[in-house]
Coordinates of C-alpha atoms in Angstrom, one line a residue:
Chain A
M92 CA 8.5 -15.2 30.7
R93 CA 10.9 -12.8 29.1
S94 CA 14.4 -12.7 30.4
V95 CA 15.9 -9.4 31.3
A96 CA 18.6 -8.9 28.7
P97 CA 21.2 -6.4 29.4
P98 CA 19.8 -3.2 28.0
S99 CA 23.2 -2.5 26.4
R100 CA 22.9 -5.6 24.2
S101 CA 19.4 -4.7 23.1
S102 CA 20.4 -1.2 22.3
L103 CA 23.4 -2.4 20.3
L104 CA 21.1 -4.6 18.2
M105 CA 18.7 -1.8 17.6
A106 CA 21.3 0.9 16.9
P107 CA 22.1 0.3 13.2
A108 CA 18.4 0.3 12.2
L109 CA 17.5 3.3 14.4
A110 CA 20.5 5.2 13.1
W111 CA 19.3 4.5 9.5
L112 CA 15.8 5.7 10.3
A113 CA 17.1 8.8 12.1
A114 CA 19.5 9.7 9.2
L115 CA 17.2 8.9 6.3
M116 CA 13.7 9.5 7.6
V117 CA 13.7 11.8 10.7
V118 CA 16.3 14.2 9.5
P119 CA 14.9 14.5 6.0
C120 CA 11.4 15.0 7.3
A121 CA 12.6 17.6 9.8
L122 CA 14.4 19.3 6.8
V123 CA 11.1 19.5 4.9
L124 CA 9.4 21.0 7.9
A125 CA 12.2 23.6 8.1
L126 CA 12.1 24.2 4.3
A127 CA 8.5 25.2 4.7
F128 CA 9.5 28.3 6.7
F129 CA 12.0 29.6 4.1
R130 CA 11.4 31.7 1.1
R131 CA 11.8 30.7 -2.5
G132 CA 14.8 32.2 -4.2
I133 CA 14.4 34.3 -7.4
Y134 CA 15.9 31.6 -9.6
G135 CA 14.0 28.7 -7.9
G136 CA 16.6 28.1 -5.2
I137 CA 16.0 28.6 -1.5
E138 CA 16.5 31.8 0.3
Y139 CA 17.2 31.3 4.0
T140 CA 15.0 33.9 5.5
F141 CA 12.2 33.0 7.9
T142 CA 8.7 33.4 6.6
L143 CA 5.2 32.1 7.1
E144 CA 4.2 33.0 3.6
N145 CA 4.1 29.4 2.4
F146 CA 1.6 28.4 5.0
G147 CA -0.4 31.5 4.1
L148 CA -0.4 30.5 0.5
V149 CA -1.7 27.0 1.5
F150 CA -4.8 28.9 2.6
D151 CA -5.2 30.7 -0.7
P152 CA -8.7 30.0 -2.1
L153 CA -7.1 28.3 -5.1
Y154 CA -5.2 25.8 -3.0
V155 CA -8.0 25.4 -0.4
G156 CA -10.1 24.4 -3.4
I157 CA -7.6 21.7 -4.4
F158 CA -7.5 20.4 -0.8
L159 CA -11.3 20.3 -0.7
N160 CA -11.4 18.6 -4.1
S161 CA -8.9 16.0 -2.9
A162 CA -10.9 15.4 0.3
R163 CA -14.1 15.0 -1.8
I164 CA -12.5 12.6 -4.2
A165 CA -10.8 10.6 -1.4
G166 CA -14.1 10.7 0.6
T167 CA -16.2 9.4 -2.2
A168 CA -13.6 6.6 -2.9
T169 CA -13.6 5.7 0.8
L170 CA -17.4 5.5 1.0
I171 CA -17.7 3.3 -2.1
A172 CA -14.7 1.1 -1.0
V173 CA -16.3 0.6 2.5
V174 CA -19.7 -0.3 1.1
I175 CA -18.3 -2.8 -1.4
G176 CA -15.6 -4.1 1.0
Y177 CA -18.0 -4.6 3.9
A178 CA -20.5 -6.4 1.7
A179 CA -17.7 -8.6 0.4
A180 CA -16.3 -9.3 3.9
Y181 CA -19.8 -10.1 5.1
A182 CA -20.3 -12.6 2.3
I183 CA -16.9 -14.2 2.9
S184 CA -17.6 -14.5 6.6
A185 CA -21.0 -16.1 5.8
A186 CA -19.4 -18.7 3.5
P187 CA -18.5 -22.2 4.8
R188 CA -15.5 -21.9 7.3
R189 CA -13.1 -24.0 5.2
W190 CA -13.6 -21.8 2.1
Q191 CA -13.0 -18.5 3.9
P192 CA -9.1 -18.5 3.9
M193 CA -9.2 -19.1 0.2
F194 CA -11.7 -16.3 -0.5
L195 CA -9.6 -13.9 1.6
F196 CA -6.4 -14.9 -0.1
F197 CA -7.9 -14.2 -3.6
A198 CA -9.4 -11.0 -2.4
V199 CA -6.0 -9.7 -1.3
L200 CA -4.0 -11.2 -4.2
P201 CA -4.5 -8.3 -6.6
F202 CA -3.3 -5.9 -3.9
W203 CA 0.1 -7.6 -4.2
S204 CA 0.7 -6.7 -7.8
N205 CA 2.3 -3.4 -8.8
Y206 CA 0.2 -0.3 -8.1
L207 CA 1.1 1.2 -11.5
I208 CA 0.0 -1.9 -13.3
R209 CA -3.3 -2.1 -11.5
T210 CA -4.0 1.5 -12.4
Y211 CA -2.9 0.9 -16.0
A212 CA -5.4 -2.0 -16.2
W213 CA -8.1 0.7 -15.8
I214 CA -6.7 2.7 -18.7
V215 CA -7.0 -0.4 -20.8
L216 CA -10.6 -0.9 -19.7
L217 CA -11.8 2.7 -19.9
N218 CA -10.1 4.1 -23.0
R219 CA -12.3 5.0 -26.0
E220 CA -11.7 1.6 -27.6
G221 CA -11.5 -0.3 -24.4
L222 CA -13.5 -3.3 -23.1
I223 CA -16.4 -1.2 -22.0
T224 CA -16.8 0.5 -25.3
Q225 CA -16.5 -2.9 -27.0
L226 CA -19.3 -4.3 -24.8
L227 CA -21.6 -1.4 -25.5
R228 CA -21.0 -1.9 -29.3
W229 CA -21.7 -5.6 -28.9
F230 CA -25.0 -4.7 -27.3
G231 CA -25.8 -2.6 -30.3
Y232 CA -24.6 0.8 -29.3
T233 CA -23.4 2.8 -32.3
G234 CA -22.8 6.3 -31.1
E235 CA -19.6 8.0 -30.1
P236 CA -17.5 6.0 -27.7
P237 CA -18.2 7.4 -24.2
S238 CA -15.3 9.3 -22.6
M239 CA -14.7 7.6 -19.3
L240 CA -11.0 7.9 -19.0
Y241 CA -9.6 11.2 -17.7
T242 CA -12.7 11.9 -15.6
E243 CA -13.2 12.2 -11.9
G244 CA -15.1 8.9 -12.0
A245 CA -12.1 7.1 -13.4
V246 CA -9.9 8.5 -10.6
I247 CA -12.4 7.3 -8.0
A248 CA -12.7 3.9 -9.7
G249 CA -8.9 3.5 -9.7
L250 CA -8.7 4.4 -6.0
V251 CA -11.5 2.0 -5.0
Y252 CA -10.0 -0.7 -7.0
N253 CA -6.5 -0.3 -5.6
Y254 CA -7.5 -0.1 -1.9
L255 CA -10.6 -2.4 -1.8
P256 CA -8.6 -5.5 -0.7
F257 CA -7.5 -3.7 2.5
V258 CA -11.1 -2.8 3.4
I259 CA -12.2 -6.4 2.9
L260 CA -9.4 -7.6 5.2
A261 CA -10.1 -4.9 7.9
C262 CA -13.9 -5.7 7.9
Y263 CA -13.5 -9.4 7.8
A264 CA -11.5 -9.5 11.1
P265 CA -14.4 -8.4 13.4
L266 CA -17.0 -10.1 11.2
S267 CA -15.4 -13.5 11.6
R268 CA -15.1 -13.0 15.3
L269 CA -18.8 -12.1 15.7
N270 CA -20.7 -14.6 17.9
P271 CA -23.6 -15.9 15.7
E272 CA -25.6 -16.4 18.9
L273 CA -25.9 -12.6 19.4
A274 CA -27.8 -12.2 16.1
E275 CA -29.9 -15.3 16.9
A276 CA -30.8 -13.9 20.3
S277 CA -31.7 -10.6 18.7
R278 CA -34.0 -12.3 16.2
D279 CA -35.5 -14.5 18.9
L280 CA -36.4 -11.4 20.8
G281 CA -38.4 -10.2 17.8
A282 CA -36.0 -7.9 16.0
S283 CA -36.1 -7.9 12.2
A284 CA -33.0 -8.8 10.2
A285 CA -32.5 -5.1 9.3
T286 CA -32.7 -4.1 13.0
T287 CA -30.4 -6.9 14.0
F288 CA -27.8 -5.7 11.5
R289 CA -28.1 -2.1 12.4
R290 CA -28.2 -2.5 16.2
I291 CA -26.0 -5.6 16.8
I292 CA -23.8 -6.5 13.8
L293 CA -22.8 -3.0 12.6
P294 CA -21.8 -1.5 16.0
L295 CA -19.7 -4.6 16.8
T296 CA -17.9 -4.5 13.5
A297 CA -17.5 -0.7 13.4
P298 CA -13.8 -0.8 14.4
G299 CA -13.0 -2.8 11.2
I300 CA -15.0 -0.3 9.1
A301 CA -13.2 2.6 10.7
A302 CA -9.7 1.0 10.2
G303 CA -10.5 0.3 6.5
A304 CA -12.0 3.7 5.9
V305 CA -9.0 5.6 7.5
F306 CA -6.6 3.5 5.4
V307 CA -8.4 4.3 2.1
F308 CA -8.9 8.0 2.9
V309 CA -5.3 8.6 4.0
L310 CA -3.8 6.8 1.0
S311 CA -6.2 8.4 -1.5
I312 CA -5.8 12.0 -0.3
G313 CA -2.0 11.8 -0.7
N314 CA -2.1 9.9 -4.0
F315 CA -0.5 11.3 -7.1
V316 CA -0.2 8.4 -9.5
T317 CA -3.9 7.7 -9.9
P318 CA -5.0 11.3 -10.6
A319 CA -2.0 11.7 -12.9
L320 CA -2.8 8.5 -14.9
L321 CA -6.6 8.2 -14.8
G322 CA -7.4 11.8 -14.4
G323 CA -5.0 12.8 -17.1
G324 CA -3.6 15.6 -15.0
R325 CA -7.0 17.4 -15.2
F326 CA -8.0 16.5 -11.7
Q327 CA -5.3 17.9 -9.4
M328 CA -5.0 16.5 -6.0
I329 CA -2.7 17.5 -3.2
G330 CA -0.2 14.8 -4.2
N331 CA 0.1 16.3 -7.7
L332 CA 0.4 19.7 -6.3
V333 CA 3.4 18.7 -4.1
Y334 CA 4.9 16.9 -7.1
D335 CA 4.6 20.0 -9.3
Q336 CA 6.2 22.2 -6.7
F337 CA 9.3 20.0 -6.5
L338 CA 9.7 18.8 -10.1
T339 CA 8.2 21.5 -12.3
A340 CA 7.4 24.8 -10.6
N341 CA 10.6 24.5 -8.5
D342 CA 9.1 26.1 -5.4
W343 CA 10.4 23.7 -2.8
P344 CA 9.4 25.8 0.3
F345 CA 5.8 25.9 -0.9
G346 CA 5.9 22.2 -1.8
A347 CA 7.2 21.5 1.7
A348 CA 4.4 23.5 3.3
L349 CA 1.8 21.6 1.2
A350 CA 3.4 18.3 2.3
M351 CA 3.2 19.4 6.0
A352 CA -0.5 20.3 5.5
L353 CA -1.0 16.8 4.0
I354 CA 0.7 15.2 7.0
A355 CA -1.5 17.4 9.4
I356 CA -4.7 16.2 7.7
M357 CA -3.5 12.5 8.0
L358 CA -2.6 12.9 11.6
L359 CA -6.0 14.5 12.3
V360 CA -7.8 11.6 10.7
L361 CA -5.7 9.0 12.5
M362 CA -6.3 10.8 15.9
A363 CA -10.0 11.0 15.3
Q364 CA -10.0 7.3 14.6
A365 CA -8.0 6.5 17.7
L366 CA -10.3 8.7 19.8
A367 CA -13.4 7.1 18.4
A368 CA -11.9 3.6 18.9
N369 CA -11.2 4.5 22.5
R370 CA -14.7 5.6 23.2
A371 CA -16.2 2.7 21.4
S372 CA -14.1 0.1 23.2
G373 CA -15.8 1.1 26.4
R374 CA -19.2 0.5 24.9
T375 CA -18.4 -2.7 23.0
T376 CA -16.9 -4.3 26.1
Q377 CA -20.3 -3.8 27.7
A378 CA -22.3 -5.0 24.7
G379 CA -20.1 -7.7 23.4
G380 CA -17.7 -8.6 26.1
D381 CA -19.0 -12.1 26.5
T382 CA -18.8 -12.9 22.8
D383 CA -15.8 -15.1 23.3
G384 CA -17.2 -16.9 26.4
Chain B
M268 CA -38.0 -19.7 -1.8
S269 CA -36.9 -19.9 1.8
P270 CA -35.2 -17.0 3.4
S271 CA -32.0 -18.9 4.0
F272 CA -31.9 -19.8 0.3
A273 CA -32.4 -16.1 -0.7
R274 CA -29.6 -15.2 1.8
T275 CA -27.2 -17.7 0.4
F276 CA -28.0 -16.6 -3.1
G277 CA -27.5 -13.0 -2.2
M278 CA -24.1 -13.7 -0.6
R279 CA -23.0 -15.7 -3.6
T280 CA -24.0 -12.9 -5.9
I281 CA -21.9 -10.4 -3.9
L282 CA -18.9 -12.7 -4.0
V283 CA -19.2 -13.2 -7.8
L284 CA -19.5 -9.4 -8.4
V285 CA -16.7 -8.4 -6.1
F286 CA -14.3 -11.0 -7.6
A287 CA -15.3 -10.0 -11.1
F288 CA -14.5 -6.4 -10.2
L289 CA -11.1 -7.4 -8.7
Y290 CA -10.1 -9.8 -11.5
I291 CA -11.6 -8.6 -14.8
P292 CA -9.2 -5.6 -15.2
I293 CA -6.2 -7.8 -14.6
A294 CA -7.5 -10.6 -16.8
V295 CA -8.1 -8.3 -19.7
L296 CA -4.5 -7.0 -19.5
V297 CA -3.0 -10.5 -19.3
A298 CA -5.2 -11.7 -22.2
L299 CA -4.2 -8.7 -24.4
S300 CA -0.5 -9.4 -23.8
F301 CA -1.0 -12.7 -25.7
N302 CA -3.0 -11.1 -28.5
E303 CA -1.2 -11.6 -31.8
G304 CA -2.4 -8.4 -33.5
G305 CA -1.6 -6.3 -30.4
L306 CA -4.9 -4.3 -30.8
P307 CA -7.0 -3.9 -27.7
T308 CA -10.1 -4.0 -30.0
A309 CA -9.9 -7.5 -31.6
W310 CA -8.5 -10.9 -30.7
S311 CA -6.4 -12.2 -33.6
G312 CA -4.9 -15.3 -32.1
F313 CA -2.5 -16.4 -29.4
S314 CA 1.1 -15.2 -29.7
L315 CA 4.2 -14.7 -27.5
K316 CA 5.6 -12.2 -29.9
W317 CA 5.2 -9.2 -27.5
Y318 CA 7.3 -11.0 -24.9
A319 CA 9.9 -11.5 -27.6
T320 CA 9.9 -7.8 -28.4
L321 CA 10.4 -7.0 -24.7
A322 CA 13.5 -9.2 -24.7
S323 CA 15.1 -7.0 -27.4
N324 CA 14.1 -3.7 -25.8
S325 CA 17.4 -2.5 -24.3
A326 CA 15.7 0.3 -22.2
I327 CA 13.5 -2.2 -20.5
L328 CA 16.3 -4.7 -19.9
S329 CA 18.5 -2.1 -18.3
A330 CA 15.6 -0.9 -16.2
A331 CA 15.0 -4.5 -15.1
L332 CA 18.6 -4.9 -14.2
N333 CA 18.6 -1.7 -12.2
T334 CA 15.5 -2.8 -10.3
L335 CA 17.1 -6.1 -9.5
I336 CA 20.2 -4.4 -8.1
V337 CA 18.2 -2.0 -6.0
A338 CA 15.8 -4.7 -4.7
L339 CA 18.6 -7.2 -3.9
V340 CA 20.9 -4.8 -2.1
S341 CA 18.1 -2.9 -0.2
T342 CA 16.5 -6.2 0.8
A343 CA 19.9 -7.6 2.1
I344 CA 20.5 -4.5 4.2
A345 CA 16.9 -4.2 5.4
T346 CA 16.7 -7.8 6.3
L347 CA 19.9 -7.6 8.5
L348 CA 18.9 -4.3 10.2
G349 CA 15.2 -5.1 10.5
T350 CA 15.9 -8.5 12.1
L351 CA 18.4 -7.1 14.6
L352 CA 15.9 -4.3 15.4
A353 CA 13.1 -6.8 16.0
I354 CA 15.3 -8.9 18.3
G355 CA 16.5 -5.9 20.1
I356 CA 13.0 -4.6 20.7
E357 CA 11.5 -7.9 21.7
M358 CA 14.3 -8.6 24.2
R359 CA 13.3 -5.6 26.2
R360 CA 10.6 -5.8 28.7
Q361 CA 9.3 -2.3 27.9
Y362 CA 9.9 0.3 25.3
G363 CA 8.5 3.8 24.8
K364 CA 5.7 4.7 22.5
G365 CA 8.1 7.0 20.7
L366 CA 10.2 4.0 19.6
E367 CA 7.0 2.2 18.4
A368 CA 6.0 5.3 16.4
L369 CA 9.5 5.7 14.9
I370 CA 9.4 2.1 13.5
F371 CA 5.7 2.4 12.4
A372 CA 6.3 5.7 10.6
P373 CA 7.9 4.5 7.4
M374 CA 4.9 2.3 6.8
I375 CA 2.4 5.1 7.0
I376 CA 4.1 8.2 5.8
P377 CA 2.8 9.0 2.3
D378 CA 5.3 8.0 -0.3
I379 CA 5.2 11.5 -1.8
V380 CA 6.3 13.0 1.5
L381 CA 9.2 10.6 2.1
A382 CA 10.1 11.1 -1.5
I383 CA 10.4 14.9 -1.4
A384 CA 12.1 14.7 2.0
L385 CA 14.8 12.5 0.7
L386 CA 15.2 14.6 -2.5
S387 CA 15.6 17.7 -0.4
F388 CA 18.0 15.9 2.0
F389 CA 20.2 14.4 -0.8
S390 CA 20.4 17.7 -2.8
M391 CA 21.2 19.6 0.4
L392 CA 24.2 17.3 0.9
N393 CA 25.1 17.8 -2.7
L394 CA 25.0 14.0 -3.2
T395 CA 25.0 12.7 -6.7
M396 CA 21.9 10.7 -7.0
G397 CA 21.6 7.4 -8.6
L398 CA 20.9 3.7 -7.8
H399 CA 22.8 4.1 -4.5
T400 CA 20.4 6.8 -3.3
I401 CA 17.4 4.7 -4.3
I402 CA 18.8 1.9 -2.2
L403 CA 19.4 4.2 0.8
A404 CA 15.7 5.2 0.5
H405 CA 14.3 1.8 0.0
V406 CA 16.0 0.4 3.1
V407 CA 13.9 2.9 5.2
F408 CA 10.5 1.3 4.5
N409 CA 11.9 -2.2 3.9
L410 CA 13.5 -2.5 7.3
A411 CA 10.2 -1.4 9.0
F412 CA 8.3 -4.2 7.2
V413 CA 11.0 -6.9 7.9
C414 CA 11.0 -5.8 11.5
S415 CA 7.2 -6.1 11.9
V416 CA 7.2 -9.6 10.3
V417 CA 10.0 -10.9 12.5
R418 CA 8.6 -9.2 15.7
A419 CA 5.3 -11.1 15.1
R420 CA 7.3 -14.3 15.2
L421 CA 9.2 -13.3 18.3
K422 CA 6.0 -12.6 20.2
S423 CA 5.6 -16.3 21.0
F424 CA 9.3 -16.9 21.5
D425 CA 10.3 -18.4 24.7
W426 CA 13.2 -16.3 25.9
S427 CA 14.1 -18.7 28.7
I428 CA 15.7 -21.0 26.1
V429 CA 18.2 -18.3 25.3
E430 CA 19.0 -18.0 29.0
A431 CA 19.3 -21.8 29.2
S432 CA 21.7 -21.8 26.3
A433 CA 23.8 -19.1 27.9
D434 CA 23.8 -21.0 31.3
L435 CA 25.0 -24.0 29.5
G436 CA 28.0 -22.1 28.4
A437 CA 27.2 -21.1 24.8
S438 CA 28.4 -17.7 23.6
A439 CA 25.9 -15.0 22.5
L440 CA 26.8 -15.7 18.9
T441 CA 26.4 -19.5 19.2
T442 CA 23.1 -19.0 21.0
F443 CA 21.9 -16.7 18.2
R444 CA 23.0 -19.2 15.5
R445 CA 21.8 -22.3 17.1
V446 CA 18.7 -21.2 19.1
T447 CA 17.2 -17.9 18.0
L448 CA 17.9 -18.0 14.3
P449 CA 16.3 -21.4 13.6
V450 CA 13.1 -20.2 15.3
I451 CA 12.9 -16.9 13.4
A452 CA 14.3 -18.1 10.1
P453 CA 10.9 -18.5 8.3
A454 CA 9.9 -15.0 9.4
V455 CA 13.2 -13.6 8.3
I456 CA 12.8 -15.1 4.8
A457 CA 9.1 -14.1 4.6
G458 CA 10.2 -10.5 5.6
A459 CA 12.9 -10.5 3.0
L460 CA 10.5 -11.7 0.3
L461 CA 8.1 -9.0 1.3
A462 CA 10.9 -6.3 1.2
F463 CA 12.1 -7.6 -2.2
T464 CA 8.6 -7.2 -3.7
L465 CA 8.0 -3.8 -2.2
S466 CA 11.3 -2.6 -3.6
V467 CA 10.6 -4.1 -7.1
D468 CA 7.2 -2.4 -7.2
E469 CA 8.1 1.0 -5.6
F470 CA 7.8 3.9 -7.9
I471 CA 7.4 7.3 -6.3
I472 CA 10.4 7.3 -3.9
A473 CA 12.6 5.8 -6.7
F474 CA 11.4 8.5 -9.1
F475 CA 12.4 11.3 -6.8
T476 CA 15.7 9.9 -5.6
A477 CA 17.1 8.5 -8.9
G478 CA 18.6 11.8 -10.0
A479 CA 18.7 13.0 -13.6
G480 CA 19.5 10.8 -16.6
R481 CA 18.3 7.5 -17.7
A482 CA 21.2 5.5 -16.2
S483 CA 19.3 4.9 -12.9
T484 CA 15.8 4.3 -14.4
T485 CA 14.1 1.4 -12.6
L486 CA 11.4 -0.8 -14.0
P487 CA 8.4 1.0 -12.4
M488 CA 9.8 4.4 -13.7
Q489 CA 10.1 2.9 -17.1
I490 CA 6.5 1.5 -16.9
Y491 CA 5.2 4.9 -15.7
A492 CA 6.9 6.6 -18.7
M493 CA 5.5 4.1 -21.1
I494 CA 2.0 4.2 -19.6
R495 CA 1.9 8.0 -20.0
F496 CA 2.6 7.5 -23.6
G497 CA -0.3 5.2 -24.2
I498 CA -1.4 1.6 -24.4
T499 CA 1.0 -0.8 -26.2
P500 CA 1.0 -4.6 -26.3
E501 CA 4.5 -4.4 -25.0
I502 CA 3.4 -2.8 -21.7
N503 CA 0.8 -5.5 -21.4
A504 CA 3.4 -8.2 -21.7
L505 CA 5.8 -6.4 -19.3
A506 CA 2.9 -5.8 -16.8
T507 CA 2.0 -9.5 -16.9
I508 CA 5.6 -10.6 -16.1
V509 CA 6.0 -8.0 -13.3
M510 CA 2.6 -9.1 -11.8
A511 CA 3.6 -12.8 -12.0
V512 CA 6.9 -12.1 -10.2
S513 CA 5.4 -10.1 -7.3
I514 CA 2.5 -12.5 -6.8
T515 CA 4.8 -15.5 -6.7
A516 CA 7.2 -13.9 -4.2
L517 CA 4.4 -12.7 -2.0
T518 CA 2.5 -16.0 -2.1
L519 CA 5.7 -17.6 -1.0
S520 CA 6.2 -15.1 1.8
Q521 CA 2.6 -15.6 2.9
R522 CA 3.1 -19.4 3.0
L523 CA 6.1 -19.1 5.2
N524 CA 4.2 -16.8 7.5
R525 CA 1.2 -19.1 7.6
G526 CA 3.6 -21.9 8.6
I527 CA 4.5 -19.7 11.5
I528 CA 0.9 -19.2 12.6
G529 CA 0.2 -22.9 12.2
Q530 CA 2.9 -24.0 14.5

């Protein structure tokens, strides 16, 4: 039982942190939203006249192209990360119980090291004289070193590498809770292993897949470090575009509008996931409600 | 070959491949940092000389010091505010979804968005930017993480013992010090370690809120500048040290948290 504390004391405890968040997160974000409705000054400053031009510019084919490109790169990275991450989580959940925490720990460990360094590790691997070129030479390849760095593939590899541990964690949770008797029952009733997987295991673990996928997609689409380092600036994504508007092009109002568009995409993805989860929870309680019993 | 053998074999292959994918890039980096010749192409013997070069690189040393200042101060503030926030929330019987979203937001807002928001905000206030603005910014996400770690601990907290302590005549402060704090201490330390690591590793927000000039360059900013320049054995050595520090701090944090779950 929770005691009823005087609300005043609880508010007092929360006040400093909430004030901090209000002053240094809510107000600045509201400011960016407001900035998006102003005009860029002639010398790069801000002219305080209301305009919708910046949002119009977001829909310019040039920028729509960059949005689509970002979505495609983020989507591909998400798909690959989910396939690898699900397979890994499945293999971990199939391992002996006492080994599972250790496998999980080591799957997540790289995630705890610096993002820049993890990305840099791929520069070391993929550059013209990197490990992969060395391996090819070792196998007798004598031609020009393949150019792997500064390609779209390198950007996708970097994103998958950086966010894979989270997908493994997200998929492992429902897989480890899966009642093995369900799969057994399905097979006893004559279903093949593939059918059992598709009709029983996959639907019951879908929430984990969705959570992992949303995480990778949202973080990838707003990413600017990976495209800058592994794409060599040749593969612009929304994050790079926002960066440019603020630090090089000096068009803050347009940068603000781009940032708002990014937030809008993120919120849409999160809402879609929440909606799907809501709908699915109705179904899974029917299909798997007794799994714990 | 029985199907169960094939299955076990398949599962093992997946594990080996995934762990190879996760660890080979890091292992190559660490190995090269000890490579005497410094070339990524050939191994010429074990050496610590690149670590010695680091120790005499004044730009890196001052960046490391800046990072330490930012991480320590922002962690201290965030731990205090985040812990109080967690206690305040969990004390209440109910709270609105708005409050939940406000506390969750710093963890999911893309770094680039918070970065430009704070840059616009600070420059609108005509604030001179430097280490202090990075600290202000880092507290935002750090306090959210500390709060979520401490809240997880408080979920199983028996609030009636707080009431009992008050009934027995203890002041609110004594109750906090003698009853609440000992229970949540492992979570507070775990949250602080998490915040410290996040702050040490954070690049984008620091990059935007550091202001002009090299005086407030942090380690990740220094690493970013070096990486853009190319691969050097020095970065490999620096990267190895930074990785070792974050992994140690987070393993410790995880341990403390596991202790909580185990109880």
